[in-house]
Short mmCIF file of C-alpha atoms and ligand atoms in Angstrom, two decimals:
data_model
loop_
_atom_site.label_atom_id
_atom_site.label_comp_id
_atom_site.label_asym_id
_atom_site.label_seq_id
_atom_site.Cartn_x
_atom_site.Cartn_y
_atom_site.Cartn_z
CA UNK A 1 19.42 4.46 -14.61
CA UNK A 2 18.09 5.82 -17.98
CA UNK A 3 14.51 7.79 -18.13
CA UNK A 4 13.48 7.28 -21.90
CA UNK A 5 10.27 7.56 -23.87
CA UNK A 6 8.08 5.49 -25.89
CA UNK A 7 10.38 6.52 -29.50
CA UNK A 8 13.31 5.25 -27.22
CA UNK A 9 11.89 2.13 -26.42
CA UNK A 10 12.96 -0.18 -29.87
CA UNK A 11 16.46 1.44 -29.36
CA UNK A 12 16.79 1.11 -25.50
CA UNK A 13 14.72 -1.72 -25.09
CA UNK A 14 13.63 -3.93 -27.65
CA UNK A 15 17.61 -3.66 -28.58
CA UNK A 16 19.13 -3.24 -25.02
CA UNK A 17 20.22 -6.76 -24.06
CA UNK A 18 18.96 -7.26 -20.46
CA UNK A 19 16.71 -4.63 -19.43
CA UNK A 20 14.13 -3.72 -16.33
CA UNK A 21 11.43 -0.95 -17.32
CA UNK A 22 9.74 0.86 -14.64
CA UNK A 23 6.33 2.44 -15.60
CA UNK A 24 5.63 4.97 -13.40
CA UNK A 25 3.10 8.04 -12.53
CA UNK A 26 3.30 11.30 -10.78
CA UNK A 27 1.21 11.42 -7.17
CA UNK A 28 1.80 8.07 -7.09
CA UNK A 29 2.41 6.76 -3.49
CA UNK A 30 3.28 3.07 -4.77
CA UNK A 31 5.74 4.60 -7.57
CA UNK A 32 7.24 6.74 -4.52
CA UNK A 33 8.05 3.43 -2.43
CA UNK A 34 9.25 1.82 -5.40
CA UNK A 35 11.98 4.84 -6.50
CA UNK A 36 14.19 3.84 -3.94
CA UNK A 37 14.48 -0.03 -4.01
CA UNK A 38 14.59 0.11 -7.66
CA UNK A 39 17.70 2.44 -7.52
CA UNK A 40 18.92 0.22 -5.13
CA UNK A 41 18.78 -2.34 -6.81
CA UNK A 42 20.31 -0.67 -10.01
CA UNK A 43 23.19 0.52 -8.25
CA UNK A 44 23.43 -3.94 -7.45
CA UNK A 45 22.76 -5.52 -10.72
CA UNK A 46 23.44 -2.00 -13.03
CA UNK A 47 26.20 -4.12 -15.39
CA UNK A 48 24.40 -6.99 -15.64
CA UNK A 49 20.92 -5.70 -16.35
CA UNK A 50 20.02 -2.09 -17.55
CA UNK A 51 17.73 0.16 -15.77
CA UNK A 52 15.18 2.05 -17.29
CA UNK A 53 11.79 4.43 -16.62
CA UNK A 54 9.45 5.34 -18.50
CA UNK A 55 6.69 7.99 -17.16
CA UNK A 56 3.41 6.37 -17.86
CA UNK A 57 0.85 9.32 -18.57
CA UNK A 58 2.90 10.56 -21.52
CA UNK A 59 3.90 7.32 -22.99
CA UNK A 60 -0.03 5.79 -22.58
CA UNK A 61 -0.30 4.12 -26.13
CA UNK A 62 2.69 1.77 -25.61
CA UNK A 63 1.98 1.24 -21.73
CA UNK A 64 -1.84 0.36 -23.22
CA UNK A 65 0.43 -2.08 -25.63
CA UNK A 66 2.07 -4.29 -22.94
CA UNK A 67 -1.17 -4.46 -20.79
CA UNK A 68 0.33 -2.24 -18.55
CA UNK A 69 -3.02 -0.92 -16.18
CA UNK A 70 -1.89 0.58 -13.11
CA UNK A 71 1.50 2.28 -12.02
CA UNK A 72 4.01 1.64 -11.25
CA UNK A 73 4.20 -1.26 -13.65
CA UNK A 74 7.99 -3.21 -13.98
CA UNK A 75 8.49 -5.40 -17.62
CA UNK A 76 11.63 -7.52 -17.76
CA UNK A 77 12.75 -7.99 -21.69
CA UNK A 78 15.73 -10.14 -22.32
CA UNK A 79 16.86 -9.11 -26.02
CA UNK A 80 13.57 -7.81 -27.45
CA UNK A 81 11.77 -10.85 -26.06
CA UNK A 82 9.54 -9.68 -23.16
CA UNK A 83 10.41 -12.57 -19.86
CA UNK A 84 9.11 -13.26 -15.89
CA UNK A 85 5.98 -11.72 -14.44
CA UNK A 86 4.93 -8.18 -15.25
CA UNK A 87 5.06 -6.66 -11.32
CA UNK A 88 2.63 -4.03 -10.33
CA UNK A 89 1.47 -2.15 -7.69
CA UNK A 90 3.31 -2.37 -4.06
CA UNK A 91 6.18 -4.06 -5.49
CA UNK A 92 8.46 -5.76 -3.32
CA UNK A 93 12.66 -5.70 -3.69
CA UNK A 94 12.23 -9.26 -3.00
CA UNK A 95 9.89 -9.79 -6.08
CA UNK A 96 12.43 -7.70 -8.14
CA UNK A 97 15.47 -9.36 -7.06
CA UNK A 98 13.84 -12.92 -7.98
CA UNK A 99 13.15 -11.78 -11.72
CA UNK A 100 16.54 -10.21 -11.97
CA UNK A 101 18.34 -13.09 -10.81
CA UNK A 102 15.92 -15.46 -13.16
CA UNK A 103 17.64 -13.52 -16.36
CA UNK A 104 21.21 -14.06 -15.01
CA UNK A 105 23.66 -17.03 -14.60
CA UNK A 106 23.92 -18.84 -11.39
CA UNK A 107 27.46 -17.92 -10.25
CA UNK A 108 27.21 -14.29 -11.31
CA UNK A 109 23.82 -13.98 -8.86
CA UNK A 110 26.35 -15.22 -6.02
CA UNK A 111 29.21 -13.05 -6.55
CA UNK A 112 26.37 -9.92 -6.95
CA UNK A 113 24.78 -11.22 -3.40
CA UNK A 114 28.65 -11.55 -1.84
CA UNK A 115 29.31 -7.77 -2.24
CA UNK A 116 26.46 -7.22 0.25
CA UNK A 117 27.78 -6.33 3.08
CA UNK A 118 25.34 -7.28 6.79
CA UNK A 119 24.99 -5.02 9.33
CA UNK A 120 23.85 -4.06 12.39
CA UNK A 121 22.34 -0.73 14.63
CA UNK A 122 21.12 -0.47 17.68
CA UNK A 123 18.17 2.05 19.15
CA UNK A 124 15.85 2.19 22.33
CA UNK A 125 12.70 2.03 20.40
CA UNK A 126 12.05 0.13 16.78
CA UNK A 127 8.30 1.24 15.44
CA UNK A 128 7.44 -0.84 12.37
CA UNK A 129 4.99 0.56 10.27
CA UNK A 130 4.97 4.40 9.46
CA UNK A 131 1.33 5.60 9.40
CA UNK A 132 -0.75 7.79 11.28
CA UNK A 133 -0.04 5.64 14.84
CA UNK A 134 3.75 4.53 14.06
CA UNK A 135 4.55 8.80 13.04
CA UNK A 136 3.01 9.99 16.17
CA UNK A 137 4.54 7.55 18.28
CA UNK A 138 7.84 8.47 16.71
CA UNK A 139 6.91 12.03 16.85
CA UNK A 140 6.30 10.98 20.93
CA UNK A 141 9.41 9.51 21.37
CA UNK A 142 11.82 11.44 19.41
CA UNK A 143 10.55 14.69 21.73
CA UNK A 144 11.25 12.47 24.96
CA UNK A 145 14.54 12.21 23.48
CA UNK A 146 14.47 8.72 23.27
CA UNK A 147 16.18 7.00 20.08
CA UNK A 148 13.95 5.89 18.26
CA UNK A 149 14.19 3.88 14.47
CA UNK A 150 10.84 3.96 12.40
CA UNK A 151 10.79 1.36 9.50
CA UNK A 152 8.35 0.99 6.84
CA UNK A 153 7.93 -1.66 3.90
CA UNK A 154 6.83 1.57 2.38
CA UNK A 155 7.03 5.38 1.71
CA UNK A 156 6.03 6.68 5.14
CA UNK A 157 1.76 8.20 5.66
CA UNK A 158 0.05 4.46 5.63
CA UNK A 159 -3.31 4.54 4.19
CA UNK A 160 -3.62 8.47 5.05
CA UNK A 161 -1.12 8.88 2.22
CA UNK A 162 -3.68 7.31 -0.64
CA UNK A 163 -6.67 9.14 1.02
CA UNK A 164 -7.97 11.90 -1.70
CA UNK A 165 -9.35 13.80 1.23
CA UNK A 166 -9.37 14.02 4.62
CA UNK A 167 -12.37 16.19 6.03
CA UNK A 168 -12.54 14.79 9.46
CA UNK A 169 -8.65 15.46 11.20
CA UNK A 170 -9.07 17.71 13.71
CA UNK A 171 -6.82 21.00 13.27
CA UNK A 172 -7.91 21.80 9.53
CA UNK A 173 -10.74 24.21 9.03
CA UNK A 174 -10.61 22.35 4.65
CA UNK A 175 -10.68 19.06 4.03
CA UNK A 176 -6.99 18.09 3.34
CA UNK A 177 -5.37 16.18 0.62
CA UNK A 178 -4.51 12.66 2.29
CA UNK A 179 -0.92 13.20 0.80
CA UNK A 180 -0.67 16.11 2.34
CA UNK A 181 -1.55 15.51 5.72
CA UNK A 182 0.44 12.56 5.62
CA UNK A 183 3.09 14.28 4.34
CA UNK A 184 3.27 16.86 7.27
CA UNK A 185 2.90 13.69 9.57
CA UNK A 186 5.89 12.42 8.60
CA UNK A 187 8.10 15.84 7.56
CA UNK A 188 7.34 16.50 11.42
CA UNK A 189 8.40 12.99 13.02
CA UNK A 190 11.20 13.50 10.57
CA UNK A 191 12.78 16.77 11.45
CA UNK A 192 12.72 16.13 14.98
CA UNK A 193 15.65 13.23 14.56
CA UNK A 194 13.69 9.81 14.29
CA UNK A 195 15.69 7.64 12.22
CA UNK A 196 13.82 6.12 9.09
CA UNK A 197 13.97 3.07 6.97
CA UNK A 198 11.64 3.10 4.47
CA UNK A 199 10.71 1.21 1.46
CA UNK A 200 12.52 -1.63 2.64
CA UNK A 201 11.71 -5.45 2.79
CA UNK A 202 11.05 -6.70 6.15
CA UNK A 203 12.71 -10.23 6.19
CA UNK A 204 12.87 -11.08 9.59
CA UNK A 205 11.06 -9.93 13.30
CA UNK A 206 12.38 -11.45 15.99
CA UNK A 207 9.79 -9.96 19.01
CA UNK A 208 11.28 -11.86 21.91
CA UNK A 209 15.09 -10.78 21.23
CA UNK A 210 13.33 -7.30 19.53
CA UNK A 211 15.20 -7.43 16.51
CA UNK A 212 14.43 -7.16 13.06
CA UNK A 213 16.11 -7.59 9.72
CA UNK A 214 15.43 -5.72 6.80
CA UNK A 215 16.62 -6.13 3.13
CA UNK A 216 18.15 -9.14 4.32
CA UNK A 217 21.62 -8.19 5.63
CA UNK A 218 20.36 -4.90 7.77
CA UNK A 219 19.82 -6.50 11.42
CA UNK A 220 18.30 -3.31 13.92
CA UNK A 221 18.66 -4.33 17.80
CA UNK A 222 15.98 -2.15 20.36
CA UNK A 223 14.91 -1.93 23.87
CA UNK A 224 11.28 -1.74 22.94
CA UNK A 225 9.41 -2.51 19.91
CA UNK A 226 5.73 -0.71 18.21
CA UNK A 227 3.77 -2.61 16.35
CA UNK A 228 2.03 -0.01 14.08
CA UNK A 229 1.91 -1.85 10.91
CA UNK A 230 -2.27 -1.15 10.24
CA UNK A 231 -4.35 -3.04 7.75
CA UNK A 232 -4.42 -3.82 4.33
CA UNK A 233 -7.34 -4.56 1.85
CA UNK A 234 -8.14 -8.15 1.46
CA UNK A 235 -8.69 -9.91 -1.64
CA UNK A 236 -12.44 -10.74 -1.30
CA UNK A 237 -11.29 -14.66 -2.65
CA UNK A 238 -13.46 -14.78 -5.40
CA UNK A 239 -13.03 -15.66 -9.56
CA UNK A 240 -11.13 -13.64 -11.38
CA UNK A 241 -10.15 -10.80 -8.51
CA UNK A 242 -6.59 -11.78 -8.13
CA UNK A 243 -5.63 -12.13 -12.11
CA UNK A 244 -7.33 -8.92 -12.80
CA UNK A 245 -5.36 -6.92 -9.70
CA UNK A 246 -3.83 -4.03 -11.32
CA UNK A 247 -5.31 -4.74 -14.43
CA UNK A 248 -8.73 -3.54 -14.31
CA UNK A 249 -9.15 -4.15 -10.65
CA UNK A 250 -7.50 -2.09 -7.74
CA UNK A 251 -7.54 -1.05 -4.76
CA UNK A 252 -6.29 2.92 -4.98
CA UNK A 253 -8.48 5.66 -6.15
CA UNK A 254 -5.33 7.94 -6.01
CA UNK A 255 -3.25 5.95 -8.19
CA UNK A 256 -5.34 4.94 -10.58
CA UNK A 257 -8.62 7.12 -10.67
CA UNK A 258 -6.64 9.40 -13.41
CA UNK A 259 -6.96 6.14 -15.86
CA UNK A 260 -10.64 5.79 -15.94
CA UNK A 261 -11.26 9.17 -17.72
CA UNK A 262 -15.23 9.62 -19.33
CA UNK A 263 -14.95 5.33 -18.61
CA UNK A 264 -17.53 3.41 -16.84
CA UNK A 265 -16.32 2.04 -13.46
CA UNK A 266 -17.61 -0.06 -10.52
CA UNK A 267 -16.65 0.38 -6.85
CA UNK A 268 -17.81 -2.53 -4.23
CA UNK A 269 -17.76 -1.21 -1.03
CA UNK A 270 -20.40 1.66 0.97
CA UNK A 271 -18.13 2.83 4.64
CA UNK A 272 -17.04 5.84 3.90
CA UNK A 273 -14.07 4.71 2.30
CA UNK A 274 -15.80 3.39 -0.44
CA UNK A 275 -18.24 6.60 -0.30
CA UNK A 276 -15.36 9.10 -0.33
CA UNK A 277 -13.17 7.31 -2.99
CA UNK A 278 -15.89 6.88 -4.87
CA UNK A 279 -16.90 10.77 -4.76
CA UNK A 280 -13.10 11.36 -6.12
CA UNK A 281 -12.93 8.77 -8.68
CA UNK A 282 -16.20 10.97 -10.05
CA UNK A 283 -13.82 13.70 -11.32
CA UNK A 284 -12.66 11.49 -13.45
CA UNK A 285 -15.10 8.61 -14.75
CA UNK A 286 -18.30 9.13 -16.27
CA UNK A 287 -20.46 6.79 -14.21
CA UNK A 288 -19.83 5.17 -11.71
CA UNK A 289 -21.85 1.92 -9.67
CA UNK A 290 -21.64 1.39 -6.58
CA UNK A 291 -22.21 -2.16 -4.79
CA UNK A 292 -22.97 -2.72 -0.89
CA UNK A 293 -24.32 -5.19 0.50
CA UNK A 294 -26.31 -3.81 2.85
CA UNK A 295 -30.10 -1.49 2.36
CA UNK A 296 -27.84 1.58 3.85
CA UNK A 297 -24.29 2.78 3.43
CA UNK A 298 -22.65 2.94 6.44
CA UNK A 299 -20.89 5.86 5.74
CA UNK A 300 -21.34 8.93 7.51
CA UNK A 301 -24.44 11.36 7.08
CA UNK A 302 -22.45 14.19 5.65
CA UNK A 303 -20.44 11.45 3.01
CA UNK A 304 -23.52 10.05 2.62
CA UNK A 305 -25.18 13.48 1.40
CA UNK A 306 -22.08 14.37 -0.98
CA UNK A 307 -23.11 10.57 -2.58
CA UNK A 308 -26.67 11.62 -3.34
CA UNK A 309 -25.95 15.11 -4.70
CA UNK A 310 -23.42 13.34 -7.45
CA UNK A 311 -25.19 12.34 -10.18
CA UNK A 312 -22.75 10.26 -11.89
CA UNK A 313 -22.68 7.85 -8.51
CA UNK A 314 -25.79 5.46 -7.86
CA UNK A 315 -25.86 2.85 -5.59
CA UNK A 316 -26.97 -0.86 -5.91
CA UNK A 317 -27.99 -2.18 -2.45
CA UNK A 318 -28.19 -5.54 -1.02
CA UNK A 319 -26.17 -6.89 -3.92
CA UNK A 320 -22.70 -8.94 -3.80
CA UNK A 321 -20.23 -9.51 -6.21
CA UNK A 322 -19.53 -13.27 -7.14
CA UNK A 323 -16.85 -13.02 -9.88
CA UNK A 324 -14.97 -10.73 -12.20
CA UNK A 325 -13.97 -11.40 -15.94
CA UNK A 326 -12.22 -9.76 -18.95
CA UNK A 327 -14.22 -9.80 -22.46
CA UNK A 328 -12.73 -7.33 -24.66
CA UNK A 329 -11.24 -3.85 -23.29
CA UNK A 330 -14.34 -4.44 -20.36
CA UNK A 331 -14.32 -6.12 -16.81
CA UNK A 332 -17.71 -8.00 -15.89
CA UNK A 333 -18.47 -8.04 -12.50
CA UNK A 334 -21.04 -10.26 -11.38
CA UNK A 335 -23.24 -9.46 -8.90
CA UNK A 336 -26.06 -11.65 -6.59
CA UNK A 337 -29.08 -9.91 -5.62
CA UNK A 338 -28.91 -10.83 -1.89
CA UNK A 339 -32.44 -10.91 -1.31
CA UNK A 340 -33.61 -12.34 -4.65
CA UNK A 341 -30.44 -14.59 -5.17
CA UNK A 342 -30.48 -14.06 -8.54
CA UNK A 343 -27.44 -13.07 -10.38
CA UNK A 344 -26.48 -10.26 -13.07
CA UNK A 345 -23.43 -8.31 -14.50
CA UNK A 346 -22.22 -5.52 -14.45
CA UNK A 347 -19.99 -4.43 -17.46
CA UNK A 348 -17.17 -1.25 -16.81
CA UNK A 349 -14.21 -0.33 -17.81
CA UNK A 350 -12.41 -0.94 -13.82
CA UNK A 351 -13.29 -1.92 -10.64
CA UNK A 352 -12.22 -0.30 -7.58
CA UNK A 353 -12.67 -2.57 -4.18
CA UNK A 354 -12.79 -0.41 -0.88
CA UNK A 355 -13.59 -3.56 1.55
CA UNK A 356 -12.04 -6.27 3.85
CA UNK A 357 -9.23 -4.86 5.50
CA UNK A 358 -6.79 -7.32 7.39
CA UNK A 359 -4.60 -7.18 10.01
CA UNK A 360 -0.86 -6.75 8.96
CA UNK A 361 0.60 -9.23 11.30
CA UNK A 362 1.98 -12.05 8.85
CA UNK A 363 5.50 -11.93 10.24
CA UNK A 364 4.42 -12.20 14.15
CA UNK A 365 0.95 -14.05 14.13
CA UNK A 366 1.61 -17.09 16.30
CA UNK A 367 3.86 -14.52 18.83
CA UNK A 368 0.89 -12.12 20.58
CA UNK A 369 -2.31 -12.70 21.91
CA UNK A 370 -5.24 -11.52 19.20
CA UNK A 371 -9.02 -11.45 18.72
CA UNK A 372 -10.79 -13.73 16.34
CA UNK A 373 -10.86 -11.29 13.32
CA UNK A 374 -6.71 -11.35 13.95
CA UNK A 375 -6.33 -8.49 15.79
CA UNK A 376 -3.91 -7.18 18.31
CA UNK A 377 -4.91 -7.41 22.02
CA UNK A 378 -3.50 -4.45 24.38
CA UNK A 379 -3.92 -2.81 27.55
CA UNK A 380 -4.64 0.57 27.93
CA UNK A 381 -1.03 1.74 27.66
CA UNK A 382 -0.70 -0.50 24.28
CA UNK A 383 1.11 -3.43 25.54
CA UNK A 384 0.46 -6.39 23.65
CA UNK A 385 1.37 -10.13 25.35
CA UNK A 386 4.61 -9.99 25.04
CA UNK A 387 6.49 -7.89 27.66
CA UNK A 388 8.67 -4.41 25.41
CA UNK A 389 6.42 -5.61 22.34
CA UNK A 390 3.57 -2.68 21.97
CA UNK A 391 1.25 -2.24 18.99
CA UNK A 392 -0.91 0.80 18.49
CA UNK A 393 -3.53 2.04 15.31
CA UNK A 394 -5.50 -0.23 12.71
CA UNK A 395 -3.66 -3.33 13.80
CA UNK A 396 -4.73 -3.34 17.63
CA UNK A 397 -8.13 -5.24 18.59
CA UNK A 398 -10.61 -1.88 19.06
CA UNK A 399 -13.81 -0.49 17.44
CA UNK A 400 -13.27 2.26 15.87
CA UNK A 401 -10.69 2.66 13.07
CA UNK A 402 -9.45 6.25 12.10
CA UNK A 403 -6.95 8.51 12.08
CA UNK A 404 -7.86 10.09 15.37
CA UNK A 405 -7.52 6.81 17.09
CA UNK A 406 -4.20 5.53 15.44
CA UNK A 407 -2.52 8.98 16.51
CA UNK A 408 -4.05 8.37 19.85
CA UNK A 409 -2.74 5.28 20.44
CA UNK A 410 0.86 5.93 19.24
CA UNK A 411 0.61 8.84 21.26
CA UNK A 412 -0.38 6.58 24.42
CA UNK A 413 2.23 4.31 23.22
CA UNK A 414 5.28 6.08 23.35
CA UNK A 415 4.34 8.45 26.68
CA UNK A 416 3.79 5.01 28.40
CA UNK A 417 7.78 3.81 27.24
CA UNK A 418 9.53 7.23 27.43
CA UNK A 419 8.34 6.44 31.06
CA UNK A 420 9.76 3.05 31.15
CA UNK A 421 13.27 3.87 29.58
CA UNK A 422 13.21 6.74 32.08
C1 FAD B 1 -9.42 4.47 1.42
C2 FAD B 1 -9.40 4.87 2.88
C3 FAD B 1 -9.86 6.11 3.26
C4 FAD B 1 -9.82 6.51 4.60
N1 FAD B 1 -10.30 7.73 4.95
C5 FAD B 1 -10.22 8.15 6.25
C6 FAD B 1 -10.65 9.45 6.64
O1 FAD B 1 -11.11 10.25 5.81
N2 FAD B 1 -10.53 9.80 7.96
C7 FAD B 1 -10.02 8.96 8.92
O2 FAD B 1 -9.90 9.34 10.09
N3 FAD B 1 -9.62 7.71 8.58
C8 FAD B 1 -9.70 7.29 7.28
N4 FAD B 1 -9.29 6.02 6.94
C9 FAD B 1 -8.75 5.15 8.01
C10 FAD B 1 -7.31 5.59 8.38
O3 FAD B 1 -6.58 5.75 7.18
C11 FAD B 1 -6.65 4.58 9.30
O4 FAD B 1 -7.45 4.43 10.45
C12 FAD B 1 -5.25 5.02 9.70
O5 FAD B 1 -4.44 5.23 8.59
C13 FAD B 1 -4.60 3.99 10.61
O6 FAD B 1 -3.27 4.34 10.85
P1 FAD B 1 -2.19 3.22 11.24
O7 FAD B 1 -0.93 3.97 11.49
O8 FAD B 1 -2.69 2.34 12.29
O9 FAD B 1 -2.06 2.28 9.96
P2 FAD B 1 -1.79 2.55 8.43
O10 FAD B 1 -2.20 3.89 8.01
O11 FAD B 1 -2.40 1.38 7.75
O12 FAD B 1 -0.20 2.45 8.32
C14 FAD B 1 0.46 1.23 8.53
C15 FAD B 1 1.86 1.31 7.97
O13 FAD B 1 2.54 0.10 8.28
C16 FAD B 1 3.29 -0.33 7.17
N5 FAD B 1 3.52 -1.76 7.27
C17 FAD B 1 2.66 -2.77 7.00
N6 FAD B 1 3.26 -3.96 7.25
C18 FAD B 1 4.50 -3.69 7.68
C19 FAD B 1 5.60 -4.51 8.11
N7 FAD B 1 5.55 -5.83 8.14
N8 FAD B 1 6.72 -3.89 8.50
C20 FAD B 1 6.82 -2.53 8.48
N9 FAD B 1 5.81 -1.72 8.09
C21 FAD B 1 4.67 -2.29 7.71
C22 FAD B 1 2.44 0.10 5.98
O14 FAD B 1 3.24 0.21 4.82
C23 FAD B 1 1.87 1.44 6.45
O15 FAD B 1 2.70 2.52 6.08
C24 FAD B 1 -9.32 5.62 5.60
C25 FAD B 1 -8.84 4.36 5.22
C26 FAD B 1 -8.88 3.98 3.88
C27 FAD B 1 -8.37 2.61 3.48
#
């Protein structure tokens, strides 16, 4: 794997046969849980298909060229010509592997996929999912001596880790960096022996036989199994959000906040997500709209009070958005007046969306009992339905959604199996 720079690019590149280029940032959680699959995957296809990186910030004016908006960013060129999907954001090895197999020959794609070799390990407890709830329960577990796996289709942290600031974790006289905290979550869990696989592709969960298969060939056996695989934002389904993801529109104020420099930008949302990300994403834009649908914000009094005393940040209540275009270098958003029902746009430079979470249960849905809005039912020890199947945090049916409560949980989680096992 080459790291080049934009006067490399007609050279290594435009001239380079078969080539993948990774745009990527610094403080860039997505970038992080891409690093490894992409090396991965260059150690795989490296003869066939050359691997490249290019650091975004310092190459911006050819980045700005390709329509490349948000980091990391992968481009597939097949000499000079520019082929597949651009991928951005969390970026699958699945979605990689598809492109990379689209720019070579049939039979050389099978002999590439025969020198993977499967396998298979075996542990007393498999967490999937490695946030706040999934650490702690590994963190539980690991000091019960119990042998526990923690797997992620990510870098460990969950949403914690793209959190600008976390003011409300007990322990921390300062607000803390999300990374940070996250960071020390993890480092902790870590150094006390749990076993991680991270970044990976989860292909397969089997909950009844508790197995799972990641990357496709990597089959991990367990006693017990912890749901802790939290929420993620969901598209709000209407025009023009899901072409303009990652290119004007996202969904990370610490990945992409740094792009929106003296810009105009729009953030939907008023929890104290939206409040706090919206506060950080300040620093760098030079006004900034916010859109709630309600005649409050729901966020807390003292996020709340940092909102008013910002006076780039005002606030347009009882108002929906309805669509989102490109015209030009701009995004409109258009918003309905909820109590007029009258429509009008708004015209920025990005939007950032802090709203509709959903439960990640895509690979298990039909398996365990859940609520109507898709979440996890437990008891109070965090057993789901199914018996050894447990599920603790963001994902589990409750009211309250924080980090508190997800390290609760895990922590509930994993006293109430090192018991078991015992
Ligand atoms: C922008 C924002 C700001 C926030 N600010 C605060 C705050 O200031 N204070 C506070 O207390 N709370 C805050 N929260 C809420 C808090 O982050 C969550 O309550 C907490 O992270 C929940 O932890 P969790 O472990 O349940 O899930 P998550 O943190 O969501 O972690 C879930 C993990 O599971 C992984 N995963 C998903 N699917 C799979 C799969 N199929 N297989 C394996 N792994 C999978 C994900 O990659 C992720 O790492 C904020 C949330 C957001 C979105």
């Amino acid at each position: 794997m080459k790291e080049i720079t934009s006067s490399e690019f007609e050279t290594e590149v435009l001239a380079g046969g078969k080539v993948v280029l990774d745009f990527y940032s610094t403080e860039c959680p997505p970038c992080e849980a891409l690093a490894p699959k992409f090396e991965g995957l260059a150690g795989l296809y490296g003869n066939d298909i050359m691997f490249v990186k290019m650091f975004r910030q310092q190459n911006k004016p050819l980045a700005e060229k390709y329509g490349v908006k948000s980091s990391p960013t992968l481009l597939f060129f097949d000499n000079g010509v520019q082929v597949g999907n651009m991928l951005t954001g969390g970026i699958k090895r699945s979605d990689i592997i598809h492109q990379l197999d689209a720019m070579l020959p049939t039979e050389r794609v099978n002999e590439l996929k025969k020198v993977i070799k499967p396998s298979v390990s075996e542990f007393d407890v498999l967490i999937l999912g490695a946030g706040p709830g999934g650490l702690t329960a590994g963190l539980y577990l690991c000091q019960s001596k119990v042998n526990t796996v923690l797997i992620d289709i990510a870098l460990p942290g969950g949403h914690v880790s793209t959190t600008h600031e976390v003011s409300n974790y007990p322990g921390f006289i300062d607000p803390q960096p999300g990374y940070l905290l996250s960071h020390n979550m993890s480092e902790q869990t870590k150094l006390c022996g749990t076993v991680y696989k991270v970044a990976v592709d989860v292909t397969k969960i089997d909950l009844e036989n508790k197995e799972v298969v990641i990357d496709e060939f990597e089959t991990i056996k367990a006693k017990k199994i912890i749901i802790a695989t939290g929420t993620s934002p969901n598209l709000m389904g209407i025009a023009g959000e899901r072409e303009l993801k990652g290119k004007g529109i996202s969904y990370c104020a610490t990945c992409d906040a740094k792009y929106y420099g003296d810009k105009e930008v729009v953030v939907i949302g008023g929890g104290n997500s939206a409040v706090e990300e919206a506060d950080f994403i300040s620093k760098f834009a030079s006004k900034i709209t916010m859109v709630h649908q309600f005649d409050a914000l729901t966020a807390n009094k003292q996020a709340q009070e940092k909102l008013v005393a910002n006076p780039k940040i005002s606030v347009l209540f009882e108002h929906e958005p309805r669509s989102f275009a490109r015209e030009g270098d701009k995004i409109v958003t258009e918003v309905e007046n909820l109590k007029t029902k009258t429509t009008s746009k708004l015209v920025s430079d990005g939007v950032f969306i802090f709203i509709w979470m959903k439960p990640n249960i895509e690979l298990f849905r039909d398996k365990l009992e859940l609520d109507s809005w898709g979440y996890i039912k437990t008891d109070e020890d965090m057993r789901t339905s199914m018996p050894g199947v447990y599920a603790v945090g963001d994902v589990i049916s409750k009211k309250y959604r924080q980090i508190t409560t997800a390290v609760a949980d895990g922590t509930i989680a994993a006293i109430a199996i090192a018991k078991e096992l015992d």
